[in-house]
CSV table of C-alpha atoms in Angstrom, one decimal:
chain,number,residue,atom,x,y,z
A,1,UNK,CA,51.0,81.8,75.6
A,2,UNK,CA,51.6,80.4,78.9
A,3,UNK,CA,54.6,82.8,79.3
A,4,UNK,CA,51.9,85.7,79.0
A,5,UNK,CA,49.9,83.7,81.3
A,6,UNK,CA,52.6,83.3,83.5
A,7,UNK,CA,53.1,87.1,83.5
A,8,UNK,CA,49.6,88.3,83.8
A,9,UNK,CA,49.3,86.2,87.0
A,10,UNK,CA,53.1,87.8,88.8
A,11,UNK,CA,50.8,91.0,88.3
A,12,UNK,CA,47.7,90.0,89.1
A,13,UNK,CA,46.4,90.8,92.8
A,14,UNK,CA,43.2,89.6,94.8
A,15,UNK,CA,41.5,90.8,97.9
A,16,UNK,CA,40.8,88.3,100.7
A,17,UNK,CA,39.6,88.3,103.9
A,18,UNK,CA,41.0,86.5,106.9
A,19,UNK,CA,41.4,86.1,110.8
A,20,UNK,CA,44.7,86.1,111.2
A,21,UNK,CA,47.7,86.9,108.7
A,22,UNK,CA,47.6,86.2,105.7
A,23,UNK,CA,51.4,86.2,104.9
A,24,UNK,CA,51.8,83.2,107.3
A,25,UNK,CA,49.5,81.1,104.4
A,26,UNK,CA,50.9,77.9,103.2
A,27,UNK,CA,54.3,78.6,104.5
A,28,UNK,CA,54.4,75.1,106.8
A,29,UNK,CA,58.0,75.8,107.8
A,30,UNK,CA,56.0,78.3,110.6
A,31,UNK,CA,53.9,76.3,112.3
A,32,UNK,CA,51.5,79.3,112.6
A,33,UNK,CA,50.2,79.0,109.3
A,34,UNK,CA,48.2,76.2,111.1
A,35,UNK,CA,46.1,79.1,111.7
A,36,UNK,CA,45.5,80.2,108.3
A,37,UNK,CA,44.7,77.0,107.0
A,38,UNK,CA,44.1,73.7,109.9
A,39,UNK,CA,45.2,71.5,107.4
A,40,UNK,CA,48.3,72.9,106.9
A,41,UNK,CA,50.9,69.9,106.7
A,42,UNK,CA,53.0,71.0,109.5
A,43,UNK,CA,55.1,68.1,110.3
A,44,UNK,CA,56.9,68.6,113.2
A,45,UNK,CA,57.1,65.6,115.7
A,46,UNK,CA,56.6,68.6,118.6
A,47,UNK,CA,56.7,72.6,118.3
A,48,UNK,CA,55.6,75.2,121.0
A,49,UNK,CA,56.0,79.0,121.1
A,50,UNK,CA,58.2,81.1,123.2
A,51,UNK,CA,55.1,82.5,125.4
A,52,UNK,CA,54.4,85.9,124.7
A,53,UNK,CA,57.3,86.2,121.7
A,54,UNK,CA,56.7,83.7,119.3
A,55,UNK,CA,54.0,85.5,117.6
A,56,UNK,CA,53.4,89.8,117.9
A,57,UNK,CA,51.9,91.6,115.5
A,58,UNK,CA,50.8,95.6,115.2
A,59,UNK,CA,49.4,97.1,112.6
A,60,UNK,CA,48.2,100.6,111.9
A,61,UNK,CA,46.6,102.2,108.9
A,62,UNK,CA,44.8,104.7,107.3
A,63,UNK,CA,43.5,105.2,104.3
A,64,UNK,CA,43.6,109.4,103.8
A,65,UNK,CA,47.2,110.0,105.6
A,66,UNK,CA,50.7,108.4,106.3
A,67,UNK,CA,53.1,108.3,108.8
A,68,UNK,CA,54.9,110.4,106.5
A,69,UNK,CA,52.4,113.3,106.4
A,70,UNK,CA,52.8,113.2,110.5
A,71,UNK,CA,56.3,112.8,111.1
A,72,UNK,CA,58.2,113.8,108.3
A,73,UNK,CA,61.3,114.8,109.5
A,74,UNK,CA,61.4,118.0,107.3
A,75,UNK,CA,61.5,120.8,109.3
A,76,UNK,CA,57.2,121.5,108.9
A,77,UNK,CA,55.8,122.4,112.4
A,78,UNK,CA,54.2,119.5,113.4
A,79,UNK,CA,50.5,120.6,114.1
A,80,UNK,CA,50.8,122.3,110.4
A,81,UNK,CA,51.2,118.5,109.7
A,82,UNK,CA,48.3,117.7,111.7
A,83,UNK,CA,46.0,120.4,110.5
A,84,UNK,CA,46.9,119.5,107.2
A,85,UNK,CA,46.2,115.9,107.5
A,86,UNK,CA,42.9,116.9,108.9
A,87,UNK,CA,41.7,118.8,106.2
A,88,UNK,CA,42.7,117.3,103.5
A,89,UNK,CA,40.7,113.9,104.9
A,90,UNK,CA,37.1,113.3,104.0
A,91,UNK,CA,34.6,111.8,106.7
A,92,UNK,CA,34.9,108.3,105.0
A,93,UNK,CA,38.3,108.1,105.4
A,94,UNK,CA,39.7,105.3,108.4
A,95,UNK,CA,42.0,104.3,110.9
A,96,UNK,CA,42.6,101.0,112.2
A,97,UNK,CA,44.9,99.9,114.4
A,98,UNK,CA,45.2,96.1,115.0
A,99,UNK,CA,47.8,93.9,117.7
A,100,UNK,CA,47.6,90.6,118.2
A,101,UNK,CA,49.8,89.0,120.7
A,102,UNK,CA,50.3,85.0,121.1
A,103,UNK,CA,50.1,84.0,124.7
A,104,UNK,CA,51.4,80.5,124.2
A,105,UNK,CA,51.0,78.2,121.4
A,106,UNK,CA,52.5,74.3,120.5
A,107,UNK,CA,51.6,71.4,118.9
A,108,UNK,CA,52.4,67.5,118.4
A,109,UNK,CA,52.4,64.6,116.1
A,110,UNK,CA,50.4,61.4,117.5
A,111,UNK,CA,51.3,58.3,118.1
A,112,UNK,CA,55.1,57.4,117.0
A,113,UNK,CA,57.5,58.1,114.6
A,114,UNK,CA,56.0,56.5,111.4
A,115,UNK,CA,52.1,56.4,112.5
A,116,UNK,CA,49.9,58.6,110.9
A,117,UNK,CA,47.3,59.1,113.8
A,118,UNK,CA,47.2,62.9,113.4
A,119,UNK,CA,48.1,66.0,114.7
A,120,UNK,CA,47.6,68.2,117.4
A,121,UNK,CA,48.3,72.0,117.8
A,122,UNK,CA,46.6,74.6,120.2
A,123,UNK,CA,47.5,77.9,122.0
A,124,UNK,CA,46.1,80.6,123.0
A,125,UNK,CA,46.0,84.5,121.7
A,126,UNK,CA,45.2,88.4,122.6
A,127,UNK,CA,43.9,90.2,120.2
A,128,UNK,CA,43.2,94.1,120.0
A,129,UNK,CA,41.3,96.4,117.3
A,130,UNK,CA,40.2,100.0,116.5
A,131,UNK,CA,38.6,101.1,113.7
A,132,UNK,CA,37.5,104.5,113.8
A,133,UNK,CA,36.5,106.9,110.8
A,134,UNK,CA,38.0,109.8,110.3
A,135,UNK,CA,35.6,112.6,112.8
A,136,UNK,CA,37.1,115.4,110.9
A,137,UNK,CA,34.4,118.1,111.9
A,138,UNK,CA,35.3,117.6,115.5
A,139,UNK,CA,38.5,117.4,114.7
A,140,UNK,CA,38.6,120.8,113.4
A,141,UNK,CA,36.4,122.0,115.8
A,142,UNK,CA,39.1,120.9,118.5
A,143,UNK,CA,42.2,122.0,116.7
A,144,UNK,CA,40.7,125.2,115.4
A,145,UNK,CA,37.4,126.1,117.1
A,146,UNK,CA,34.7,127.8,116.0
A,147,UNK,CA,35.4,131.6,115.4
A,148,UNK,CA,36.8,131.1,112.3
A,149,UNK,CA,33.9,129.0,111.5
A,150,UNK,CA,30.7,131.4,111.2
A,151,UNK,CA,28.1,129.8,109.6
A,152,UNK,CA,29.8,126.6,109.2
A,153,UNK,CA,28.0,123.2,110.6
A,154,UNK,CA,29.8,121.0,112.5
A,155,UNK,CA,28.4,117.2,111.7
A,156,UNK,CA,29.0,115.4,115.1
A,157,UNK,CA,27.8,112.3,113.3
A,158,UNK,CA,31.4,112.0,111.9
A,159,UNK,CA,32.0,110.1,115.2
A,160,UNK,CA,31.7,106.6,114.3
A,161,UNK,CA,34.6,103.9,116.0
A,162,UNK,CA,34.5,100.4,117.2
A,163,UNK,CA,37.0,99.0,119.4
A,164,UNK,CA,37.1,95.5,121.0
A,165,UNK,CA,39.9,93.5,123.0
A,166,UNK,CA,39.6,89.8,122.7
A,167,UNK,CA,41.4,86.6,123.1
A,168,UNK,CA,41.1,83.1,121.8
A,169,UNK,CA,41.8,79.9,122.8
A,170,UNK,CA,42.0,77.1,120.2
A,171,UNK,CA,42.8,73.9,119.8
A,172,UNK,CA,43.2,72.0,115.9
A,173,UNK,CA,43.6,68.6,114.8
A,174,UNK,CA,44.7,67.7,111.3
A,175,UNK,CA,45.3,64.3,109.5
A,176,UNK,CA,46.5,63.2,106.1
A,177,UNK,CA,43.7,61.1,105.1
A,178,UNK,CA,45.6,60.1,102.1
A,179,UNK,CA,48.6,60.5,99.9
A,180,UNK,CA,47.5,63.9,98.5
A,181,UNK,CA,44.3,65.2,101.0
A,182,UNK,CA,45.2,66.2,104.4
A,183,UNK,CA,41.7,67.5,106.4
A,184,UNK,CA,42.1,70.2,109.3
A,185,UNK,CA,39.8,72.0,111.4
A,186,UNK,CA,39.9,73.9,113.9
A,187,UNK,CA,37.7,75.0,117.6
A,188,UNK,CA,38.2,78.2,119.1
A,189,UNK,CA,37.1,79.8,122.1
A,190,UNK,CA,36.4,83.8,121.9
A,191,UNK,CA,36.1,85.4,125.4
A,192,UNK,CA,35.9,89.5,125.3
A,193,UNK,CA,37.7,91.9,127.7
A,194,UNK,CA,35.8,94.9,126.3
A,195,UNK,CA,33.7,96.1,123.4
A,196,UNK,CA,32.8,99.6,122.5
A,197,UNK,CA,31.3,101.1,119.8
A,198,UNK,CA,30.0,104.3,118.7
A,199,UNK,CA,28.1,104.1,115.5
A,200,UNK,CA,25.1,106.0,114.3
A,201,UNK,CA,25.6,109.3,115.8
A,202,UNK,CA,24.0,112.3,114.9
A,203,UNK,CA,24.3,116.0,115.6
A,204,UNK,CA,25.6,119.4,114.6
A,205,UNK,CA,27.0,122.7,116.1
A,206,UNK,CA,26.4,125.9,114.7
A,207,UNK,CA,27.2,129.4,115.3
A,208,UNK,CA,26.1,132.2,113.1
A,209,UNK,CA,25.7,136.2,113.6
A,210,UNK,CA,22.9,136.8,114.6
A,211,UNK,CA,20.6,140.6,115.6
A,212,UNK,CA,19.6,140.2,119.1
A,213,UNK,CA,22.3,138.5,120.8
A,214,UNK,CA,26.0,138.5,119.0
A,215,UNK,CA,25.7,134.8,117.9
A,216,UNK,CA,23.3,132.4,117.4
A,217,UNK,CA,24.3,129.0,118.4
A,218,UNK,CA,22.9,125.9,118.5
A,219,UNK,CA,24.4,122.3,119.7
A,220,UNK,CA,22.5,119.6,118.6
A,221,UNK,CA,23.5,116.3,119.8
A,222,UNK,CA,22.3,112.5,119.7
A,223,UNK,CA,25.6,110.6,120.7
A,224,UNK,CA,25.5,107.1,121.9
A,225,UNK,CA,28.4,105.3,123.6
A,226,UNK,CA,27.6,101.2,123.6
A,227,UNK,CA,30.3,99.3,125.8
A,228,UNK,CA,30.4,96.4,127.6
A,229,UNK,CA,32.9,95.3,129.8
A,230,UNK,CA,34.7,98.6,130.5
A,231,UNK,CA,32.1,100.4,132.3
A,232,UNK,CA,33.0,99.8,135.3
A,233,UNK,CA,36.4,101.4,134.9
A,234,UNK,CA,35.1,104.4,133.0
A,235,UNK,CA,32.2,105.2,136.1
A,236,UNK,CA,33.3,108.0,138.2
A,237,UNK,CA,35.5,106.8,141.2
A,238,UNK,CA,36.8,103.6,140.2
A,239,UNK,CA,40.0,102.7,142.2
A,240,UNK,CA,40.2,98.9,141.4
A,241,UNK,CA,42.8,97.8,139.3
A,242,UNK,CA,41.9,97.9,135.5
A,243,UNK,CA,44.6,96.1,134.0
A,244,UNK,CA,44.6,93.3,136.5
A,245,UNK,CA,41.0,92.9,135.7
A,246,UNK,CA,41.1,92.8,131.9
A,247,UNK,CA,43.7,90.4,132.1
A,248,UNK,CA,41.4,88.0,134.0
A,249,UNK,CA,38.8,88.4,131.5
A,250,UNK,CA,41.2,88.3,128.7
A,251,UNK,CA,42.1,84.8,130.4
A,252,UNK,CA,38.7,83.5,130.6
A,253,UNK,CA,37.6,84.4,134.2
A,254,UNK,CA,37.4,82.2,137.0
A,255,UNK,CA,34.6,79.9,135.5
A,256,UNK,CA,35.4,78.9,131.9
A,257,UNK,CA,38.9,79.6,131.6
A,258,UNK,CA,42.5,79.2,133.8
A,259,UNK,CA,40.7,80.1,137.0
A,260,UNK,CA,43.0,82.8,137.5
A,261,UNK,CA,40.4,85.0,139.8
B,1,UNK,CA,68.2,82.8,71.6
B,2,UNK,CA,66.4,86.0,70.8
B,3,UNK,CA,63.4,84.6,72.5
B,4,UNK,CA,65.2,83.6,75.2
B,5,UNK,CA,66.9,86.8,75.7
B,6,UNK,CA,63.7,88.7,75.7
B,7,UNK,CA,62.2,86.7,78.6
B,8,UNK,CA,65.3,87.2,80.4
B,9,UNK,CA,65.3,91.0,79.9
B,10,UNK,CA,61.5,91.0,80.8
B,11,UNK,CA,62.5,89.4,84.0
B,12,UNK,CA,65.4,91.6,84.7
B,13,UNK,CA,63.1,94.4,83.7
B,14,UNK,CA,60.7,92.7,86.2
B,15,UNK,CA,63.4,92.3,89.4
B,16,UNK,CA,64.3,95.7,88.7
B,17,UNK,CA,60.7,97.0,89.0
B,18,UNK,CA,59.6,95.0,92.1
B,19,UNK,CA,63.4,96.0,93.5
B,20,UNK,CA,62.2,99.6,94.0
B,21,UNK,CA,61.6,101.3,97.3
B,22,UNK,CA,61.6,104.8,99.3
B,23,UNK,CA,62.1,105.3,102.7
B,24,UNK,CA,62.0,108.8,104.1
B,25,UNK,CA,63.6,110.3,107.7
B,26,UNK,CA,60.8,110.1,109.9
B,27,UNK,CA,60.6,112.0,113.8
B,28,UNK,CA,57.9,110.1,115.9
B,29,UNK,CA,59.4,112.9,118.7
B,30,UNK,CA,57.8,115.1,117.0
B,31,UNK,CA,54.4,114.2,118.9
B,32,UNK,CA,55.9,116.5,122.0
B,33,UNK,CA,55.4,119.1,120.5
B,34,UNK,CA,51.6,118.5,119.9
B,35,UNK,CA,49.7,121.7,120.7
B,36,UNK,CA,46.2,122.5,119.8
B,37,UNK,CA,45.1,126.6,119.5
B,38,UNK,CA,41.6,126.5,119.0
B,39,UNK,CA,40.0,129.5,119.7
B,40,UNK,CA,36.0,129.5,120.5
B,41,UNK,CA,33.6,132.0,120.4
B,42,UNK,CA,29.9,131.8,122.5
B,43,UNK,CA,27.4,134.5,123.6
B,44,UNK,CA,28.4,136.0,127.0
B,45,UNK,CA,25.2,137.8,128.1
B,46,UNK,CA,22.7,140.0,126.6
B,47,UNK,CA,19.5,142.4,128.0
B,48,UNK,CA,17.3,144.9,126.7
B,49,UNK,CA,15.8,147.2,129.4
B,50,UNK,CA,12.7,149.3,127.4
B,51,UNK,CA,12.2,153.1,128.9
B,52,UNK,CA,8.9,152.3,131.0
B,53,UNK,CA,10.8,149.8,133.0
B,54,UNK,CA,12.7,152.9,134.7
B,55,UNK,CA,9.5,153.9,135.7
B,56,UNK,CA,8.4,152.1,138.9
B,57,UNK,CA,5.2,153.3,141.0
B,58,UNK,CA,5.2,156.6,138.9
B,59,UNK,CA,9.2,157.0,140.2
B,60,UNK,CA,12.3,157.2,138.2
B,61,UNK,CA,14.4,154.3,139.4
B,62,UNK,CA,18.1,155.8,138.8
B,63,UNK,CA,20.3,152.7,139.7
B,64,UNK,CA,19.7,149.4,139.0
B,65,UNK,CA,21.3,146.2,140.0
B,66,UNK,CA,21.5,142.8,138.6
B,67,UNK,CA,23.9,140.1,138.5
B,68,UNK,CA,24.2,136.9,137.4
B,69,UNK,CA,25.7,133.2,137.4
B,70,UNK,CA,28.8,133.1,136.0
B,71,UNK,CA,29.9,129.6,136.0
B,72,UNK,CA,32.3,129.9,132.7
B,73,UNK,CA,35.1,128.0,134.5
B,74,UNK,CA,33.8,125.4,136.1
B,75,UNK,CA,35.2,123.2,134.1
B,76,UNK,CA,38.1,122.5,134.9
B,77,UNK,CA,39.6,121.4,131.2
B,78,UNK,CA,38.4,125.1,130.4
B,79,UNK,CA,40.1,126.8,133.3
B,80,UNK,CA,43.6,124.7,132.7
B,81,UNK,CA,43.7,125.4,129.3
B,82,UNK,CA,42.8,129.2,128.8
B,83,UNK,CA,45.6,131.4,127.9
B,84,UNK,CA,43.4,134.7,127.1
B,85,UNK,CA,40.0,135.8,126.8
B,86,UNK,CA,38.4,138.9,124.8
B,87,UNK,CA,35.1,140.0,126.3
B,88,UNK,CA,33.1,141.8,123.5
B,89,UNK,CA,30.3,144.7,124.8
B,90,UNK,CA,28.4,146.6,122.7
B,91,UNK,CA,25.7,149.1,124.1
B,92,UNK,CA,22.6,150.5,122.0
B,93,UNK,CA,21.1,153.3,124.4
B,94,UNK,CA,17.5,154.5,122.3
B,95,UNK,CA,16.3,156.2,125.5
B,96,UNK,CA,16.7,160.0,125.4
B,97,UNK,CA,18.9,159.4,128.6
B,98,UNK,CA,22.3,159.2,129.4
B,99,UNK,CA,23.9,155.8,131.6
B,100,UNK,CA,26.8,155.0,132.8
B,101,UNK,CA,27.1,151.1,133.1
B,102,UNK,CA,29.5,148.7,135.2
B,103,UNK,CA,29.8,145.6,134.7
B,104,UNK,CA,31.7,143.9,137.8
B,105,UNK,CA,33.1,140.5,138.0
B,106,UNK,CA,32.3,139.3,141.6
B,107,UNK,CA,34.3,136.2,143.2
B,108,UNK,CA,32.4,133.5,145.6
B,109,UNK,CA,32.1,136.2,148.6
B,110,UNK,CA,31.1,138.8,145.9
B,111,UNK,CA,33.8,140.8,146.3
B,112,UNK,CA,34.7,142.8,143.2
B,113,UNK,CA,37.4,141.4,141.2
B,114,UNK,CA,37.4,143.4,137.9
B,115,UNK,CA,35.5,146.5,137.0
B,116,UNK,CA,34.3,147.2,133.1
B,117,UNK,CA,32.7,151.0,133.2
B,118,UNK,CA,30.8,152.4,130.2
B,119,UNK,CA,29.4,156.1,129.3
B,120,UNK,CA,26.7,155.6,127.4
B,121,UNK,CA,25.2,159.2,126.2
B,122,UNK,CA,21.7,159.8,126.0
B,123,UNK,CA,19.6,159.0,122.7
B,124,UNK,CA,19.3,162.3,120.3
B,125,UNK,CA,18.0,160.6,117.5
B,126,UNK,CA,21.0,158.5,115.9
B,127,UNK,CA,22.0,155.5,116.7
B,128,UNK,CA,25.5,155.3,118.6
B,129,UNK,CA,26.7,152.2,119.3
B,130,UNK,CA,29.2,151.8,122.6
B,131,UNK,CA,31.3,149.2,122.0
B,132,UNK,CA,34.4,147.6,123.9
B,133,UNK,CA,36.9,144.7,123.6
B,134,UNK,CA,38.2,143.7,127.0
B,135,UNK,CA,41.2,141.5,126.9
B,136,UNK,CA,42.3,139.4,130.1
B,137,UNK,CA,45.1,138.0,129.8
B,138,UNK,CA,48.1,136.8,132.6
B,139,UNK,CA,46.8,139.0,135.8
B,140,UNK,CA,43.6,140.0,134.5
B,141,UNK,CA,42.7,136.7,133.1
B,142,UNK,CA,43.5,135.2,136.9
B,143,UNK,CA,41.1,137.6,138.1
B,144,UNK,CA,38.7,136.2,135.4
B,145,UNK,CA,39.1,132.7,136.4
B,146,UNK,CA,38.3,133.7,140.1
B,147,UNK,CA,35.1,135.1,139.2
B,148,UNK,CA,32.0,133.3,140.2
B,149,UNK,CA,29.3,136.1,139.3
B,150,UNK,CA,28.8,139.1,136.8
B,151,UNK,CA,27.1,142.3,138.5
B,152,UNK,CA,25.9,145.0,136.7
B,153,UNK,CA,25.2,148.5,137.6
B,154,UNK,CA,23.1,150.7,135.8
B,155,UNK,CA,22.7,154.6,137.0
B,156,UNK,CA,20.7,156.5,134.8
B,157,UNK,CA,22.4,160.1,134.0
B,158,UNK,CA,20.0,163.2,134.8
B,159,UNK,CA,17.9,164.2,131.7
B,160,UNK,CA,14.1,165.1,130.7
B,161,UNK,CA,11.9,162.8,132.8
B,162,UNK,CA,10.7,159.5,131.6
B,163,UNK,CA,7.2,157.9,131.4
B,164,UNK,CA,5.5,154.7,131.2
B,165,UNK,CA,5.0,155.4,127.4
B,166,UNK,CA,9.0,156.5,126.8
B,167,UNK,CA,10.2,154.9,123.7
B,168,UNK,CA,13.4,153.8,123.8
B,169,UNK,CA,15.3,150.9,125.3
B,170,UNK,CA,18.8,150.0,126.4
B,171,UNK,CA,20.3,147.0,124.8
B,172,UNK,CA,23.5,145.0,126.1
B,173,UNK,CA,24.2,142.2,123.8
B,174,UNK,CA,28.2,140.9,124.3
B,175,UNK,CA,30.1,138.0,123.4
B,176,UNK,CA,33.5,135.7,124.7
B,177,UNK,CA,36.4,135.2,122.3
B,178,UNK,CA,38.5,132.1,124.2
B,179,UNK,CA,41.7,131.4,123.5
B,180,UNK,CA,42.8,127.8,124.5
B,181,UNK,CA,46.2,126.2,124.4
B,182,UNK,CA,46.6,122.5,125.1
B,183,UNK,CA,49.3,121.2,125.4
């Protein structure tokens, strides 16, 4: 019985949500699965993170192609990919593209060798994400346009994406209260470089024969743009220097964060 | 020992399973050669002139001129990206008069860039469509690009007079066929 038990459960799989990865759970010989679980028994008299390289993460997906259906290296034209991968996708379908970057990161034990006073761990990281359904009407109407298309309405409510660049300062503190219970928690600090999304679109575009004219053709449109934090860059005749100034917002500003101005 | 051989070929079985993988060659170069053809089609311009309109103060008017914005390529995405364009006309003349039409593509000083010249024969009872595909492409379609405004010329062809209660009218209706390529 518990041989069947223990079988069922090497095939058995769960969903689960979390903020940062979840393959770093429980595996204390990383100190970053402090940030899976605070009161993770990381051990370490001292740690820190190479800035920048200790911890880098990208990850892409979609859920109606691959990166084989794209860039198969099998001779297939590559927009005859692309058109394929178009049509065959349904307006549900996603993409999401996520990067995460430590900026720094450490952590130390209190008091001496043999005193359990607690520990301390904090850093700092940058944090991107897209997530964008698949606008597959507008993307045929840009890969293919519209003459091959009589009659056929274009939903411009496909558009739907959210994108936000973020980073997070945190600091954790976790103690083994006794033998067998170790309590962690830890404060963060979220500060936004930009946020834009683009939900709840609606429109069409139509063309269709018509008597008196050749076509009849109607663009209907209710498309709304929300961002904050970008707009300055995306108004006509910006010449400041964009990156520069995410960077100081990713860092806080002047006021809250490294003073970096 | 039998039981203990089938566990152990259950977890061989098991390794075995979980050991499996495919890769496949993948070309992220591939993205060069990215090229989208869409090709668009809109209304280009349309009129209907009815007989009596020929007719001013009791006279025949026998040349008419209009012309018109023409601001296709203004935007500058448009102009970049478009490799040929087929300009659709078609004519319905029910006036029992001959024309001859021009339609003129004019630049920014009005200068005449391109000429399109129809003979459209006079009305005899049934209907005969003109009709006419222009395709600019390379030269032509420069000229195209240049052009700011459309003129058109209409000279009505000698024939049995009109009046103000002439049936009949003279129908334009065309359409654009745009060819993009971006690259």
């Amino acid at each position: 019985m518990r041989k069947v038990f223990v079988l069922f459960m090497v095939l058995v799989s769960v969903g689960c949500l979390s903020q940062n990865k979840q393959i770093l759970y429980n595996f204390t010989a990383v100190p970053q699965s402090l940030m899976t679980n605070p009161g993770a028994d990381v051990s370490y008299k001292f740690y820190f993170g190479v800035p920048l390289l200790s911890g880098i993460s990208v990850n892409a997906g979609s859920t109606s192609f691959s990166a084989y259906d794209l860039f198969a290296d099998n001779g297939v034209n590559y927009n005859t990919k692309l058109r394929d991968v178009v049509h065959r996708s349904s307006r549900n379908d996603k993409l999401a593209f996520n990067e995460q970057i430590e900026l720094f990161s450490g952590g130390f034990k209190l008091g001496d060798w043999l005193e359990n006073k607690g520990y301390i761990s904090f850093g700092m990281y940058q944090e991107f994400d897209f997530m964008m359904f698949m606008p597959k009407d507008i993307a045929i109407l840009a890969l293919e346009g519209n003459r091959d298309y009589l009659g056929k309405s274009f939903n411009l409510g496909d558009l739907s994406l959210r994108t936000e660049m973020l980073s997070v300062l945190h600091v954790g503190f976790h103690k083994n209260v006794t033998e067998k219970l170790i309590l962690g928690g830890r404060a963060k600090i979220y500060s936004s470089a930009f946020n834009a999304s683009s939900t709840k679109n609606s429109g069409y575009v139509y063309t269709i024969p018509a008597t008196n004219t050749v076509y009849e053709q109607v663009i209907y449109s209710d498309l709304q743009l929300n961002t904050s934090g970008i707009s300055e860059y995306i108004a006509e005749g910006y010449e400041g220097d964009a990156v520069g100034d995410i960077r100081k917002k990713t860092l806080f500003g002047g006021d809250l964060g490294l003073g970096l101005i | 020992m039998n039981h203990y051989h089938s566990i152990k070929t259950i977890g061989l079985l098991l390794l075995v399973l979980l050991s499996f993988s495919c890769s496949s060659n993948l070309d992220f170069d591939q993205v060069n050669d990215f090229k989208l053809e869409p090709v668009f089609i809109a209304n280009l311009t349309y009129f209907e002139i009815p007989a009596n309109q020929f007719i001013e103060n009791g006279m025949e008017q026998n040349i008419a001129f209009d012309a018109q914005e023409f601001d296709m390529f203004r935007d500058s995405f448009f102009r970049k990206n478009l490799r040929r364009a087929d300009f659709f006309f078609e004519i319905n003349n029910t006036i029992n008069r001959s024309y001859s039409i021009d339609i003129i593509l004019l630049d920014e000083n009005d200068q005449p860039l391109y000429r399109v010249h129809f003979d459209v024969p006079a009305y005899s009872g049934t209907q005969k469509l003109v009709t006419r595909t222009e395709i600019f492409e390379n030269a032509t379609l420069d000229l195209l690009k240049r052009a700011k405004r459309m003129g058109f010329v209409i000279t009505m062809g000698a024939g049995p007079a009109l009046n103000a209660n002439s049936p009949g009218s003279l129908k334009l209706r065309s359409s654009a066929t745009a060819y993009l390529v971006v690259e």
